[in-house]
CSV table of C-alpha atoms and ligand atoms in Angstrom, one decimal:
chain,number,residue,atom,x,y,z
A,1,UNK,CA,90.1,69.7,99.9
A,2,UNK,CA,88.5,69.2,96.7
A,3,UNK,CA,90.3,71.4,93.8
A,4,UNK,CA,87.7,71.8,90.8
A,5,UNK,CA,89.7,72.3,87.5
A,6,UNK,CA,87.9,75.2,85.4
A,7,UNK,CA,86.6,75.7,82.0
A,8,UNK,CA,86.1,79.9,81.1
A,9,UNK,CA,87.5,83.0,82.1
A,10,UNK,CA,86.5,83.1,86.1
A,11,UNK,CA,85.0,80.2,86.8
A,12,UNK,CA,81.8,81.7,87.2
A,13,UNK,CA,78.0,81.1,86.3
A,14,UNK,CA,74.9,82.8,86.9
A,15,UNK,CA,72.9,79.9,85.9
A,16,UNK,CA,69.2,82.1,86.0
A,17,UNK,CA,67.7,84.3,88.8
A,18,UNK,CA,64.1,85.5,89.7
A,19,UNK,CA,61.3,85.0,92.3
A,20,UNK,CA,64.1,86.9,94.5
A,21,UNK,CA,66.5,84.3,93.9
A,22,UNK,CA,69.2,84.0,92.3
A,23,UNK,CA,71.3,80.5,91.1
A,24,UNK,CA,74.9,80.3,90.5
A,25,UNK,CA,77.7,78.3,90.0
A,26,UNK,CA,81.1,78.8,91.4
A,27,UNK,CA,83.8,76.3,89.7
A,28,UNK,CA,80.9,73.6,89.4
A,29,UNK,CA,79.5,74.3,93.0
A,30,UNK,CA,76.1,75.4,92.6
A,31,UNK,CA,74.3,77.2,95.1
A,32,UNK,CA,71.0,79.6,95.1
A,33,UNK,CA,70.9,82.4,97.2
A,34,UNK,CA,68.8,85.4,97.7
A,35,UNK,CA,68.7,88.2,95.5
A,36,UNK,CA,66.7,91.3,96.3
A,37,UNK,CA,67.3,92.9,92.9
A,38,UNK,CA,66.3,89.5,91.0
A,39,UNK,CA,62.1,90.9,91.1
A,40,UNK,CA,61.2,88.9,87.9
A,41,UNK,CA,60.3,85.2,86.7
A,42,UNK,CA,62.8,82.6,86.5
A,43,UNK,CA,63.7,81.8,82.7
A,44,UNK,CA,63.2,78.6,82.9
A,45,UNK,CA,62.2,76.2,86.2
A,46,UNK,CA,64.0,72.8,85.3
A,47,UNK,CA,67.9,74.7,85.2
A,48,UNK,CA,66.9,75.5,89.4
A,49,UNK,CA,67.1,71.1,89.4
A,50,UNK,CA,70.7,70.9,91.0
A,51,UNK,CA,72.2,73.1,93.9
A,52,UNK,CA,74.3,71.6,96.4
A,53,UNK,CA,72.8,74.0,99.1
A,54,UNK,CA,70.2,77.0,99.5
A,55,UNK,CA,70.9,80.2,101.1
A,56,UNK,CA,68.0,81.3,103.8
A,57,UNK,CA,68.1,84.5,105.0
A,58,UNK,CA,66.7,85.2,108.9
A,59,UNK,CA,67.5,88.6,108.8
A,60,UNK,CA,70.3,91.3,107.6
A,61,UNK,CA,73.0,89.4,110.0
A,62,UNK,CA,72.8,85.8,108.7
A,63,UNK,CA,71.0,83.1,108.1
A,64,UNK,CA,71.6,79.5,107.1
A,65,UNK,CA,72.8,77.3,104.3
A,66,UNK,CA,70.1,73.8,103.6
A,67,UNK,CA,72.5,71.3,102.4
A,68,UNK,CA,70.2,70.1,99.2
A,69,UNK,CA,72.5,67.7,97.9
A,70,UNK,CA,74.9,67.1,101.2
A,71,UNK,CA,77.3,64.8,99.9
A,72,UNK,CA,78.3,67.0,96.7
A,73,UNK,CA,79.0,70.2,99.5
A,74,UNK,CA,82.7,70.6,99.7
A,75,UNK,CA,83.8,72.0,102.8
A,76,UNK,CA,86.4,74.4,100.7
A,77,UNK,CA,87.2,74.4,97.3
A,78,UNK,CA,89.5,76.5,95.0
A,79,UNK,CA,88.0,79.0,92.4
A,80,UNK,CA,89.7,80.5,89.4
A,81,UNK,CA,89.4,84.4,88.6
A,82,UNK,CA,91.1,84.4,85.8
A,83,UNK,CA,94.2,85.7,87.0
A,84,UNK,CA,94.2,84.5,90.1
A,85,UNK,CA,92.8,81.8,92.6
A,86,UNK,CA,91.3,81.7,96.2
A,87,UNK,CA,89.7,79.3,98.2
A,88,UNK,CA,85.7,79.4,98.9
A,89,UNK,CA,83.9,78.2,101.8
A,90,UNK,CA,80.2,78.6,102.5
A,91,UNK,CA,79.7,81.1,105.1
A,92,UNK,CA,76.9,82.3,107.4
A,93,UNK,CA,76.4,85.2,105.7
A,94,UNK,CA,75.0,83.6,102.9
A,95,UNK,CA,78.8,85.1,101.0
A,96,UNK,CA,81.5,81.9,99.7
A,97,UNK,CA,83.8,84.2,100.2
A,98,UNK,CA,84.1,86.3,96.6
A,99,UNK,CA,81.9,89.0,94.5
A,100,UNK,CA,81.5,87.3,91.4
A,101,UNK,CA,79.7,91.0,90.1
A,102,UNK,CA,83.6,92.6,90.7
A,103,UNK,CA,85.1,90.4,87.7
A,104,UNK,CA,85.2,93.7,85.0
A,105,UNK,CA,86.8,95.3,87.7
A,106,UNK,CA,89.4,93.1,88.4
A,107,UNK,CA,90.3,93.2,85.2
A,108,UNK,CA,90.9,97.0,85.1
A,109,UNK,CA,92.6,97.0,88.6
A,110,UNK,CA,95.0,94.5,86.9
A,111,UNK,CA,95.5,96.4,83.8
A,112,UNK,CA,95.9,100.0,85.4
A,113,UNK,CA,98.3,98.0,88.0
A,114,UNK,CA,100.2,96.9,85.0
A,115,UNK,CA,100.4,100.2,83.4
A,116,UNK,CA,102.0,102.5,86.2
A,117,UNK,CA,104.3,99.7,85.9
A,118,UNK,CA,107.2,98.3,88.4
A,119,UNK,CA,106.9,100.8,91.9
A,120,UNK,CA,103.1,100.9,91.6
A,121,UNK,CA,101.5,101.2,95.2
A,122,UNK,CA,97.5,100.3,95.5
A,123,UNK,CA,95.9,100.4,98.6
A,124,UNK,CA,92.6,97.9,99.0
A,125,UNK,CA,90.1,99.4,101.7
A,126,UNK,CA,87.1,97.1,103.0
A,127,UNK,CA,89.2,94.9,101.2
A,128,UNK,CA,87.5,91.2,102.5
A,129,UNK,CA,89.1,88.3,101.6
A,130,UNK,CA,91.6,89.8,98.7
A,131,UNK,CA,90.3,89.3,95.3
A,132,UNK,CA,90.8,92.9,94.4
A,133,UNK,CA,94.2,92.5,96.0
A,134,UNK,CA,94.9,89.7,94.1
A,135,UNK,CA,94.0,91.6,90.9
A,136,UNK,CA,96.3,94.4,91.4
A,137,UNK,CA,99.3,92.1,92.7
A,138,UNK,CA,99.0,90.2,89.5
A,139,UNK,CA,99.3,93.4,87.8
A,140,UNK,CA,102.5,94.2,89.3
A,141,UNK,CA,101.7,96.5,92.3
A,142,UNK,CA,102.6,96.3,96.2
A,143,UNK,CA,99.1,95.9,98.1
A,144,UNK,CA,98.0,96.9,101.0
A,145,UNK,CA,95.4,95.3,101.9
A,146,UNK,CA,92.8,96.7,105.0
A,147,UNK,CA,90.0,95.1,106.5
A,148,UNK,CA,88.4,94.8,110.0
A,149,UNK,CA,87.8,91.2,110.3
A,150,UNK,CA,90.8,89.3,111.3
A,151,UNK,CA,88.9,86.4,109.8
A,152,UNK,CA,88.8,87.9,106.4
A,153,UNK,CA,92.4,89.1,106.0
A,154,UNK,CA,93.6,85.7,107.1
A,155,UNK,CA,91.4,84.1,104.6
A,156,UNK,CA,92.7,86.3,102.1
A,157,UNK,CA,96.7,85.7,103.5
A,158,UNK,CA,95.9,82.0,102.7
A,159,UNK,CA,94.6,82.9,99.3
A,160,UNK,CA,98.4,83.2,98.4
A,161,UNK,CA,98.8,79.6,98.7
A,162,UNK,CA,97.5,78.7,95.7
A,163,UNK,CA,98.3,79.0,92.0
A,164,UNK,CA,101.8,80.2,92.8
A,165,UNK,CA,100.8,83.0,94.1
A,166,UNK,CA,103.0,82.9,97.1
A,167,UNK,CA,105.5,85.6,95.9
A,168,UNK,CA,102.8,88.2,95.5
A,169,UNK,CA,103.4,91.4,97.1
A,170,UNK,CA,100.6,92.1,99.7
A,171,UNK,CA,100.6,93.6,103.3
A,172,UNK,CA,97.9,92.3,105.2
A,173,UNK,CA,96.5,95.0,107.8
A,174,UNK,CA,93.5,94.5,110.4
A,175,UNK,CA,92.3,97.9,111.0
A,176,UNK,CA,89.5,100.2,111.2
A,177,UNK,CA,89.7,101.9,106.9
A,178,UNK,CA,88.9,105.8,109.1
A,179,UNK,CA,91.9,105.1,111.7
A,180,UNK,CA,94.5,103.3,109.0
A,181,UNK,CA,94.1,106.0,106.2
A,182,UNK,CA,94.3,109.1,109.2
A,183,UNK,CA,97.7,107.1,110.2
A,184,UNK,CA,99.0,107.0,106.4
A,185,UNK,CA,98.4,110.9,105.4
A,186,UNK,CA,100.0,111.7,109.3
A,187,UNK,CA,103.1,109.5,107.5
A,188,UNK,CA,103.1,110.9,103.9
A,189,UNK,CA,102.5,107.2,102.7
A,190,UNK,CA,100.9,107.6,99.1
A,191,UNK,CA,99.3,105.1,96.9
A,192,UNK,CA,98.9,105.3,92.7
A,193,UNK,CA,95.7,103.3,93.0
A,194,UNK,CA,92.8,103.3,95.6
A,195,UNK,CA,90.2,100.8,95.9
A,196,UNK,CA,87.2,100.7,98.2
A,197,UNK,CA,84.3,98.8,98.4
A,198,UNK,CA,82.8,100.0,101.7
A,199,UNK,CA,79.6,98.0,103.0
A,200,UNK,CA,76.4,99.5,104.5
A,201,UNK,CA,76.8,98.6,107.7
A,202,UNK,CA,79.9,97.7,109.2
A,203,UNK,CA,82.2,97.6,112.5
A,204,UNK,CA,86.1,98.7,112.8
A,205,UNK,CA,88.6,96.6,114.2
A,206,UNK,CA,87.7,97.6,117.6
A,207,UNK,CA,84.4,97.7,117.4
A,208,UNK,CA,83.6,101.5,115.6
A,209,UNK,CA,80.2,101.9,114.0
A,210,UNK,CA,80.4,102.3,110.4
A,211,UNK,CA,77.7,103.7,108.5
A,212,UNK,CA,78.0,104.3,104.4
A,213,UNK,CA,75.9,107.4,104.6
A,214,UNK,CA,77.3,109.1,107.4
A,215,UNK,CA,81.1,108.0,106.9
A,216,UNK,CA,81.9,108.0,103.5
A,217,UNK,CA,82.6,111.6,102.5
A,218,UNK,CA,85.1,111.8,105.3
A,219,UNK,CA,86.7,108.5,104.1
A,220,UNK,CA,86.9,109.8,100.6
A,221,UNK,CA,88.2,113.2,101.9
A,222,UNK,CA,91.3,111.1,103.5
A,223,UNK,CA,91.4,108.9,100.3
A,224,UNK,CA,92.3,112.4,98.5
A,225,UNK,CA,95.4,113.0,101.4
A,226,UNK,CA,97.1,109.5,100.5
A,227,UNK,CA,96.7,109.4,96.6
A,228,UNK,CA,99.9,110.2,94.9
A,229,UNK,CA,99.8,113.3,93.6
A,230,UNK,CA,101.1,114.2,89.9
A,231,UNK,CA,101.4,110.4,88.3
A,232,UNK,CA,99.8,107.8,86.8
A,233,UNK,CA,96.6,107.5,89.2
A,234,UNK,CA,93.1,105.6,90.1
A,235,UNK,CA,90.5,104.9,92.5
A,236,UNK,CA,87.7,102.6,92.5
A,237,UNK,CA,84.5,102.9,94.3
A,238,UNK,CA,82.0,100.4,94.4
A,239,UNK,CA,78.9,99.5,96.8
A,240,UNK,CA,75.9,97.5,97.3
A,241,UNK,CA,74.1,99.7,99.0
A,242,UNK,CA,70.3,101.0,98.2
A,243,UNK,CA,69.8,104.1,96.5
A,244,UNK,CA,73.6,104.6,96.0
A,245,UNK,CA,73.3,104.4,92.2
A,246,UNK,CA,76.5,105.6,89.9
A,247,UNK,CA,75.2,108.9,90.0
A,248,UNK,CA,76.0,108.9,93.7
A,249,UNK,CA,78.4,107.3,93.7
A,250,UNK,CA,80.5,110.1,90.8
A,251,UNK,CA,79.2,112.9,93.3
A,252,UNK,CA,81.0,111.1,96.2
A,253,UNK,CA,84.3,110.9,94.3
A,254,UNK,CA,84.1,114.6,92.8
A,255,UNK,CA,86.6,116.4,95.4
A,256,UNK,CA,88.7,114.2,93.7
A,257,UNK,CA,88.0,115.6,89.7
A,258,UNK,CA,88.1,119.1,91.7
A,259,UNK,CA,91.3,118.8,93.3
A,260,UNK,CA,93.2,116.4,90.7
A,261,UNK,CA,91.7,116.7,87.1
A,262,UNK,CA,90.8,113.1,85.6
A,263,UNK,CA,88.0,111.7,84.2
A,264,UNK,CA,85.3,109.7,85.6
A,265,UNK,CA,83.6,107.0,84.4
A,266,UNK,CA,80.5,104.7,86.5
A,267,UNK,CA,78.0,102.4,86.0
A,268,UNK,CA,75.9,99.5,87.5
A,269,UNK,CA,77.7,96.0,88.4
A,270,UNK,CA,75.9,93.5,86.7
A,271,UNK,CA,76.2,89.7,86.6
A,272,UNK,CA,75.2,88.4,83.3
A,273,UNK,CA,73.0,85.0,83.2
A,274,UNK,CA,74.7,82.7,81.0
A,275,UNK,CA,73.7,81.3,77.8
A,276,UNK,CA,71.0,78.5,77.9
A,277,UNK,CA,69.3,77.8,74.5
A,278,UNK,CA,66.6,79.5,73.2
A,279,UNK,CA,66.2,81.7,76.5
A,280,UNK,CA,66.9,85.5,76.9
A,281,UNK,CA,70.2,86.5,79.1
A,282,UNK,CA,69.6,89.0,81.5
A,283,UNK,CA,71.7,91.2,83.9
A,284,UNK,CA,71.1,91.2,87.5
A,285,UNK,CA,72.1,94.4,88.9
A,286,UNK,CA,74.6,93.9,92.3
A,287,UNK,CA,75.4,97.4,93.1
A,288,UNK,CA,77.2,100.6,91.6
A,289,UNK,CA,80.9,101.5,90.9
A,290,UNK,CA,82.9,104.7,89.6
A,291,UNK,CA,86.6,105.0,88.4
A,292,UNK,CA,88.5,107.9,88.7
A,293,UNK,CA,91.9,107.9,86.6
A,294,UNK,CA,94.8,110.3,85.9
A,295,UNK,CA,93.8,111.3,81.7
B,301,LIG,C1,81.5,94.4,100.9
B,301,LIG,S1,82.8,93.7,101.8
B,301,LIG,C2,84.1,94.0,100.7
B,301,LIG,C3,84.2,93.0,99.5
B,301,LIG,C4,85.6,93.1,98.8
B,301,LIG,N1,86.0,94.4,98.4
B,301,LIG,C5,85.7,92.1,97.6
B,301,LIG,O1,85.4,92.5,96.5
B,301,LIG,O2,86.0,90.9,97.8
B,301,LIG,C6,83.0,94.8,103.1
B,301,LIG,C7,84.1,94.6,104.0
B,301,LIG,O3,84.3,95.7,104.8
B,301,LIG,C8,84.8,95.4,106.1
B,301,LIG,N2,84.6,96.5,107.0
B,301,LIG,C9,83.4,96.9,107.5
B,301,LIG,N3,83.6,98.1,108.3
B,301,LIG,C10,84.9,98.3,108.2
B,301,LIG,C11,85.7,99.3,108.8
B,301,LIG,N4,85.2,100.3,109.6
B,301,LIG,N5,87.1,99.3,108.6
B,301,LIG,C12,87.6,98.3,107.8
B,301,LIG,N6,86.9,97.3,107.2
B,301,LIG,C13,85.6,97.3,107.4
B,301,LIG,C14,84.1,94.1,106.4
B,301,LIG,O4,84.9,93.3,107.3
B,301,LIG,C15,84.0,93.4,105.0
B,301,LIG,O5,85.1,92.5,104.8
């Protein structure tokens, strides 16, 4: 496997976006892929000279990667996050296997991980292949990490086999997020920090329909059942989901603020385009997030 060595903080590039598209680099891979948020003109045409591969989209289920340049496609490589590694792989999804846009959040999952300090407990829901997992271990915490695709939490399990990471603390769990957190609150489990990052469409571990709009108030009422209560506390919500802006997305975790006090804070995940002389940077929006934490 090739192992790319990395210059900066995650190893990550947006290089320009536009015309729906967007161009990125991922430890020196480069790739464009669709972008439905990218509506305006590339900054400049010549930077769009050199991805490996192209991302079509047929329709919201897949599509397929056209290998540009198909001697320079590795078929996995290993990507820095600052903190911690994982392996990429182009995928049929048009996803290598990490959100680039959750990078300022990794970086306060690791620090409020690190603050609660040595018996912290963070649960990771829709959790995918483990970067958010990864942050919080890092910090300190025992992870449990929940996802429906077997595929995903295995490609997250082998995550740990790079950088050292080996001795991280992280339970892997295939399971439906509805069915896993009604199971927990029946036990009394609690957790000090609560992630989620549910998708708009999805499918449980045995084959339940999951819909953002329809499921996730009674999620985030469970989520309330299995946060510990009277310590050092957070949860994370974040989505990429149309209309689901951080306005939303604070309204969604207000039962929360009602029941437990805290403050909120939200805003719009943004991948910056890097800088390129003489041309503007600009944010792409990819989606909304809102923290909740114990004051
Ligand atoms: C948007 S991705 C999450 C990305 C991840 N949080 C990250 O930053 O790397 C959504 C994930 O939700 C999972 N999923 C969808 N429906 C689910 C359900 N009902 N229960 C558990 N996981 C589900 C999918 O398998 C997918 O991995």
């Amino acid at each position: 496997m090739k192992v790319i060595s990395l210059n900066g903080k995650t190893g990550y590039e947006l290089i320009d976006s536009g015309d729906m598209m967007k161009l990125e680099s991922f430890g020196g891979v480069i790739v464009e892929r669709p972008s439905g948020s990218a509506v305006w003109r590339r900054r400049a045409p010549e930077l769009w000279s050199s991805p490996v591969a192209r991302f079509i989209r047929h329709s919201s289920r897949g599509g397929q990667w056209e290998a540009l340049s198909p001697e320079k496609i590795p078929g996995k490589w290993v990507f820095s996050a600052g903190v911690f590694q994982m392996e990429l792989q182009m995928t049929d999804f048009g996803h290598v296997g990490v959100f680039p846009e959750q990078a300022e959040n990794w970086d306060w999952i690791h620090h409020k991980s690190s603050s609660i300090g040595g018996d912290a407990r963070v649960l990771n829901l829709f959790a995918y292949t483990g970067a958010s997992s990864l942050a919080a271990a890092c910090g300190g915490a025992s992870v449990c990490h929940v996802d429906a695709s077997k595929k995903s939490v295995d490609w997250g399990r082998m995550n740990l086999g790079y950088g050292g990471q080996e001795s991280l603390k992280i339970r892997w769990i295939v399971d439906d997020v509805r069915k896993f957190l009604r199971r927990e609150a029946r036990r009394g489990n609690t957790y000090h920090g609560i992630i989620l990052d549910p998708p708009t469409f999805g499918r449980g571990s045995s084959g339940q329909l999951w819909k953002i709009e329809k499921d996730l108030v009674e999620v985030m009422e469970e989520v309330l059942a299995v946060l510990e209560p009277g310590s050092q506390s957070f949860v994370l919500l974040t989505c990429n989901t149309a209309g689901m802006t951080p306005v939303c997305l604070e309204n969604m975790v207000m039962p929360i603020v009602t029941a437990r006090g805290g403050s909120l804070s939200s805003g719009e995940m943004l991948l910056h385009e890097s800088e390129k002389s003489g041309l503007p940077c600009r944010n792409l929006p990819a989606g909304s997030w809102v923290r909740w934490e114990t004051r």
